Short mmCIF file of C-alpha atoms and ligand atoms in Angstrom, two decimals:
data_model
loop_
_atom_site.label_atom_id
_atom_site.label_comp_id
_atom_site.label_asym_id
_atom_site.label_seq_id
_atom_site.Cartn_x
_atom_site.Cartn_y
_atom_site.Cartn_z
CA UNK M 1 0.00 0.00 0.00
CA UNK M 2 1.50 3.43 -0.92
CA UNK M 3 1.98 6.01 1.83
CA UNK M 4 -1.16 8.15 2.25
CA UNK M 5 -1.05 11.71 0.92
CA UNK M 6 -2.36 13.97 3.67
CA UNK M 7 -4.16 17.16 2.59
CA UNK M 8 -4.96 20.03 4.95
CA UNK M 9 -8.03 22.04 3.88
CA UNK M 10 -7.49 25.24 5.83
CA UNK M 11 -10.55 27.40 5.15
CA UNK M 12 -13.43 26.42 2.87
CA UNK M 13 -16.44 28.04 1.19
CA UNK M 14 -18.81 28.12 4.15
CA UNK M 15 -17.31 28.48 7.65
CA UNK M 16 -15.40 31.55 8.85
CA UNK M 17 -13.56 32.70 11.95
CA UNK M 18 -16.98 33.38 13.48
CA UNK M 19 -17.56 29.60 13.46
CA UNK M 20 -14.12 28.76 14.81
CA UNK M 21 -11.66 31.51 15.81
CA UNK M 22 -8.76 29.11 15.06
CA UNK M 23 -9.53 29.31 11.33
CA UNK M 24 -7.10 31.48 9.32
CA UNK M 25 -8.66 34.70 8.04
CA UNK M 26 -6.03 36.51 5.97
CA UNK M 27 -3.31 35.72 3.43
CA UNK M 28 -0.66 35.86 6.16
CA UNK M 29 -2.67 33.62 8.49
CA UNK M 30 -3.27 31.11 5.69
CA UNK M 31 0.48 30.95 5.01
CA UNK M 32 1.24 30.46 8.72
CA UNK M 33 -1.38 27.70 8.97
CA UNK M 34 -0.02 26.05 5.82
CA UNK M 35 3.43 25.86 7.39
CA UNK M 36 2.05 24.45 10.65
CA UNK M 37 -0.01 21.88 8.72
CA UNK M 38 3.01 20.93 6.62
CA UNK M 39 5.16 20.55 9.74
CA UNK M 40 2.45 18.29 11.21
CA UNK M 41 2.56 15.96 8.17
CA UNK M 42 0.39 17.43 5.39
CA UNK M 43 1.97 17.37 1.92
CA UNK M 44 -0.89 19.18 0.15
CA UNK M 45 -2.49 22.44 1.27
CA UNK M 46 -6.03 23.03 -0.07
CA UNK M 47 -7.02 26.69 0.02
CA UNK M 48 -10.13 28.83 -0.42
CA UNK M 49 -8.87 32.40 -0.44
CA UNK M 50 -9.40 35.09 2.16
CA UNK M 51 -8.49 38.71 1.53
CA UNK M 52 -6.72 40.91 4.06
CA UNK M 53 -10.07 41.88 5.62
CA UNK M 54 -10.93 38.20 6.13
CA UNK M 55 -13.59 38.00 3.39
CA UNK M 56 -13.94 35.08 0.98
CA UNK M 57 -12.65 36.08 -2.44
CA UNK M 58 -11.64 34.78 -5.86
CA UNK M 59 -9.52 37.83 -6.64
CA UNK M 60 -6.60 36.77 -8.84
CA UNK M 61 -4.15 39.10 -7.14
CA UNK M 62 -5.02 37.57 -3.75
CA UNK M 63 -4.63 34.12 -5.33
CA UNK M 64 -1.16 34.97 -6.61
CA UNK M 65 -0.13 36.48 -3.28
CA UNK M 66 -1.44 33.43 -1.41
CA UNK M 67 0.42 30.95 -3.63
CA UNK M 68 3.62 32.98 -3.17
CA UNK M 69 3.13 33.42 0.58
CA UNK M 70 2.69 29.67 1.15
CA UNK M 71 5.63 28.79 -1.08
CA UNK M 72 7.79 31.25 0.84
CA UNK M 73 7.24 29.52 4.17
CA UNK M 74 7.04 25.80 3.35
CA UNK M 75 7.43 23.26 0.53
CA UNK M 76 3.80 22.06 0.89
CA UNK M 77 2.02 21.59 -2.47
CA UNK M 78 -0.50 24.39 -3.00
CA UNK M 79 -3.92 23.29 -4.21
CA UNK M 80 -6.29 26.19 -4.92
CA UNK M 81 -10.00 25.60 -4.87
CA UNK M 82 -11.96 26.49 -8.01
CA UNK M 83 -15.10 25.73 -6.00
CA UNK M 84 -17.03 28.16 -3.82
CA UNK M 85 -20.70 28.96 -3.60
CA UNK M 86 -20.74 32.75 -3.70
CA UNK M 87 -18.90 33.47 -6.96
CA UNK M 88 -19.46 33.12 -10.69
CA UNK M 89 -17.88 30.20 -12.51
CA UNK M 90 -15.89 32.64 -14.69
CA UNK M 91 -14.28 34.15 -11.59
CA UNK M 92 -13.62 30.75 -10.02
CA UNK M 93 -11.97 29.47 -13.21
CA UNK M 94 -9.38 32.23 -13.03
CA UNK M 95 -7.81 30.71 -9.90
CA UNK M 96 -5.67 28.44 -12.06
CA UNK M 97 -3.99 31.51 -13.61
CA UNK M 98 -2.19 31.92 -10.26
CA UNK M 99 -0.43 28.68 -11.24
CA UNK M 100 -0.82 26.55 -8.15
CA UNK M 101 0.62 23.04 -8.54
CA UNK M 102 -2.91 21.67 -8.12
CA UNK M 103 -6.49 22.95 -8.27
CA UNK M 104 -9.87 21.37 -7.83
CA UNK M 105 -12.20 20.44 -10.69
CA UNK M 106 -15.84 19.97 -9.72
CA UNK M 107 -17.43 18.08 -12.63
CA UNK M 108 -21.16 18.58 -12.06
CA UNK M 109 -23.70 21.13 -10.83
CA UNK M 110 -25.50 20.16 -7.63
CA UNK M 111 -27.35 21.31 -4.55
CA UNK M 112 -24.82 22.01 -1.78
CA UNK M 113 -26.58 22.40 1.58
CA UNK M 114 -28.79 25.46 1.16
CA UNK M 115 -26.88 26.67 -1.92
CA UNK M 116 -26.61 25.88 -5.61
CA UNK M 117 -23.11 24.77 -6.67
CA UNK M 118 -22.85 25.67 -10.35
CA UNK M 119 -20.40 23.79 -12.55
CA UNK M 120 -21.76 24.25 -16.10
CA UNK M 121 -20.46 21.49 -18.42
CA UNK M 122 -19.08 23.75 -21.16
CA UNK M 123 -17.08 25.97 -18.82
CA UNK M 124 -16.04 23.06 -16.62
CA UNK M 125 -14.50 21.45 -19.73
CA UNK M 126 -12.80 24.74 -20.63
CA UNK M 127 -11.31 24.80 -17.15
CA UNK M 128 -10.09 21.21 -17.52
CA UNK M 129 -8.44 22.12 -20.85
CA UNK M 130 -6.82 25.23 -19.34
CA UNK M 131 -5.41 23.15 -16.48
CA UNK M 132 -3.71 20.87 -19.01
CA UNK M 133 -2.24 23.94 -20.80
CA UNK M 134 -0.88 25.37 -17.55
CA UNK M 135 0.32 22.07 -16.09
CA UNK M 136 -1.96 22.52 -13.05
CA UNK M 137 -2.98 19.08 -11.73
CA UNK M 138 -6.73 18.71 -11.22
CA UNK M 139 -8.17 17.09 -8.15
CA UNK M 140 -11.57 15.84 -9.30
CA UNK M 141 -14.29 16.22 -6.66
CA UNK M 142 -16.81 13.39 -6.90
CA UNK M 143 -19.93 14.03 -4.78
CA UNK M 144 -22.07 11.31 -6.34
CA UNK M 145 -21.73 8.25 -8.54
CA UNK M 146 -22.72 10.18 -11.71
CA UNK M 147 -19.83 12.58 -11.13
CA UNK M 148 -17.46 9.65 -11.49
CA UNK M 149 -19.03 8.83 -14.86
CA UNK M 150 -18.47 12.46 -15.91
CA UNK M 151 -14.84 12.18 -14.81
CA UNK M 152 -14.37 9.05 -16.96
CA UNK M 153 -15.96 10.92 -19.90
CA UNK M 154 -13.39 13.72 -19.44
CA UNK M 155 -10.60 11.12 -19.54
CA UNK M 156 -12.10 9.71 -22.73
CA UNK M 157 -12.20 13.23 -24.25
CA UNK M 158 -8.55 13.88 -23.33
CA UNK M 159 -9.55 16.60 -20.85
CA UNK M 160 -8.12 14.72 -17.87
CA UNK M 161 -4.73 13.06 -17.99
CA UNK M 162 -3.83 10.02 -15.89
CA UNK M 163 -2.78 9.44 -13.19
CA UNK M 164 -6.02 10.87 -11.83
CA UNK M 165 -6.32 12.44 -8.40
CA UNK M 166 -9.85 12.00 -7.07
CA UNK M 167 -11.74 12.99 -3.93
CA UNK M 168 -14.90 11.19 -2.93
CA UNK M 169 -16.84 13.89 -1.09
CA UNK M 170 -19.27 12.50 1.46
CA UNK M 171 -21.71 14.13 3.83
CA UNK M 172 -22.66 17.26 1.83
CA UNK M 173 -26.47 17.68 1.73
CA UNK M 174 -27.20 17.21 -1.99
CA UNK M 175 -24.36 14.73 -2.54
CA UNK M 176 -23.78 11.18 -1.35
CA UNK M 177 -23.79 10.36 2.33
CA UNK M 178 -20.88 8.87 4.24
CA UNK M 179 -21.36 5.17 3.60
CA UNK M 180 -18.60 2.55 3.32
CA UNK M 181 -20.56 0.49 0.78
CA UNK M 182 -20.71 3.51 -1.58
CA UNK M 183 -16.98 4.03 -1.12
CA UNK M 184 -16.26 0.38 -1.97
CA UNK M 185 -18.27 0.76 -5.20
CA UNK M 186 -16.55 4.02 -6.21
CA UNK M 187 -13.02 2.74 -5.57
CA UNK M 188 -13.75 -0.33 -7.67
CA UNK M 189 -14.78 1.84 -10.64
CA UNK M 190 -11.53 3.85 -10.75
CA UNK M 191 -8.98 3.38 -13.52
CA UNK M 192 -5.87 1.52 -12.38
CA UNK M 193 -3.26 3.79 -10.83
CA UNK M 194 -5.75 6.45 -9.68
CA UNK M 195 -4.89 8.22 -6.44
CA UNK M 196 -7.98 8.81 -4.28
CA UNK M 197 -9.07 10.16 -0.93
CA UNK M 198 -12.22 10.63 1.06
CA UNK M 199 -13.36 14.14 1.90
CA UNK M 200 -15.92 13.62 4.61
CA UNK M 201 -17.66 16.60 6.16
CA UNK M 202 -19.23 17.16 9.55
CA UNK M 203 -20.21 13.95 11.36
CA UNK M 204 -19.03 11.71 8.50
CA UNK M 205 -15.55 13.22 8.83
CA UNK M 206 -13.70 10.99 11.23
CA UNK M 207 -15.23 7.56 10.48
CA UNK M 208 -15.15 7.88 6.69
CA UNK M 209 -11.66 9.40 6.62
CA UNK M 210 -10.39 6.53 8.76
CA UNK M 211 -12.13 3.91 6.61
CA UNK M 212 -10.60 5.51 3.50
CA UNK M 213 -7.13 5.30 5.02
CA UNK M 214 -7.65 1.67 6.01
CA UNK M 215 -8.74 0.90 2.41
CA UNK M 216 -5.48 2.31 1.05
CA UNK M 217 -6.69 5.81 0.17
CA UNK M 218 -5.24 9.20 0.93
CA UNK M 219 -6.87 11.44 3.52
CA UNK M 220 -7.90 15.04 4.06
CA UNK M 221 -8.67 17.03 7.16
CA UNK M 222 -8.82 20.67 8.20
CA UNK M 223 -11.40 23.25 9.17
CA UNK M 224 -13.07 23.18 5.75
CA UNK M 225 -14.27 19.67 6.61
CA UNK M 226 -14.64 19.67 10.39
CA UNK M 227 -14.58 22.38 13.03
CA UNK M 228 -14.36 20.01 15.98
CA UNK M 229 -11.74 17.71 17.40
CA UNK M 230 -14.34 15.63 19.15
CA UNK M 231 -18.02 16.09 19.98
CA UNK M 232 -18.46 19.54 21.49
CA UNK M 233 -14.72 20.33 21.42
CA UNK M 234 -13.70 22.90 18.78
CA UNK M 235 -10.41 22.22 16.99
CA UNK M 236 -7.80 24.75 18.13
CA UNK M 237 -6.06 24.84 14.76
CA UNK M 238 -5.71 23.14 11.39
CA UNK M 239 -2.37 21.71 12.56
CA UNK M 240 -4.13 20.01 15.47
CA UNK M 241 -6.48 18.27 13.01
CA UNK M 242 -3.52 17.18 10.86
CA UNK M 243 -1.74 15.82 13.95
CA UNK M 244 -4.83 13.77 14.78
CA UNK M 245 -5.01 12.37 11.23
CA UNK M 246 -1.30 11.51 11.23
CA UNK M 247 -1.81 9.67 14.55
CA UNK M 248 -4.63 7.64 12.95
CA UNK M 249 -2.47 6.85 9.89
CA UNK M 250 0.44 5.76 12.09
CA UNK M 251 -1.81 3.58 14.19
CA UNK M 252 -2.68 1.84 10.90
CA UNK M 253 1.09 1.52 10.33
CA UNK M 254 1.10 4.09 7.53
CA UNK M 255 3.55 6.96 7.17
CA UNK M 256 2.37 10.21 5.49
CA UNK M 257 3.84 10.70 2.00
CA UNK M 258 6.41 13.46 1.65
CA UNK M 259 6.23 16.20 -0.98
CA UNK M 260 8.79 14.59 -3.33
CA UNK M 261 6.83 11.34 -3.29
CA UNK M 262 3.57 13.16 -4.08
CA UNK M 263 5.18 15.07 -6.97
CA UNK M 264 6.39 11.79 -8.43
CA UNK M 265 3.18 9.84 -7.86
CA UNK M 266 0.81 12.50 -9.20
CA UNK M 267 3.23 13.63 -11.92
CA UNK M 268 3.00 17.24 -10.80
CA UNK M 269 4.75 19.99 -12.74
CA UNK M 270 8.09 20.51 -10.91
CA UNK M 271 7.98 24.16 -12.05
CA UNK M 272 4.76 24.78 -10.10
CA UNK M 273 5.84 23.08 -6.89
CA UNK M 274 7.49 25.45 -4.38
N1 KMH W 301 -15.85 21.84 0.28
C1 KMH W 301 -15.73 20.42 0.04
C2 KMH W 301 -16.98 19.72 0.39
C3 KMH W 301 -13.50 22.49 -3.80
O1 KMH W 301 -12.91 23.22 -3.01
O2 KMH W 301 -13.47 22.65 -5.03
C4 KMH W 301 -15.30 20.11 -1.35
C5 KMH W 301 -14.16 20.91 -1.92
C6 KMH W 301 -14.33 21.35 -3.31
O3 KMH W 301 -13.15 21.12 -1.26
ZN1 ZN W 302 -12.55 23.15 -0.89
#
């Protein structure tokens, strides 16, 4: 079994400092949290931007400054989100122009809690093509079984290049629930050599992440996915959540993958990694 790639999702499209004061709220705080998460064992840092006033943004200048700020403090692989519920798809697409080593690709439109998560097919395919041009590695976010079929269609069309990096997102209202039998089905459908992880939100977070690790997947944690360390106990920091995940991996006799190993396994562009 390969070493698990640990991703720290520091911020997210929904929660803010008001929900957990330990969440980073500015470019500088995101960079500091990225370093702490890297030091705790995360190789990939997944980021939804915050501007210097703490607001969610998809401003390209903030994106460029964030990528630079993280690279300046640690070798963690920057993965920018092209998701988000409050912005147009055109604005979200521009995130890849900041040239992170990785960025997310959400293949289908869906209901996301109380919001509509728009991923129109034509523009989503334009984004996939642009990622190939720039050498930005997509992480495909699969919230339901049909999203996996769309991902395989993109491979067929030459809009996704193997090895694929896939997240099975569980626990979002509007997507699939956290259920090990669904995970077993999805993993079985993946092309050989695909790297995958579970993203499990809220109460699905800990059990499904642990099951994913035990099945040989990668794993993600951070305040985007869970604000608590245990029932009723808020997480103090993203690093604390990464430390907990690394403890779980080690208790399964797995050692987190280092950055060089991730670059090799996912065939990331060396130019875009720190
Ligand atoms: N917020 C997660 C449920 C993205 O950023 O593009 C999924 C996610 C997607 O992380
Ligand atoms: Zn995200």
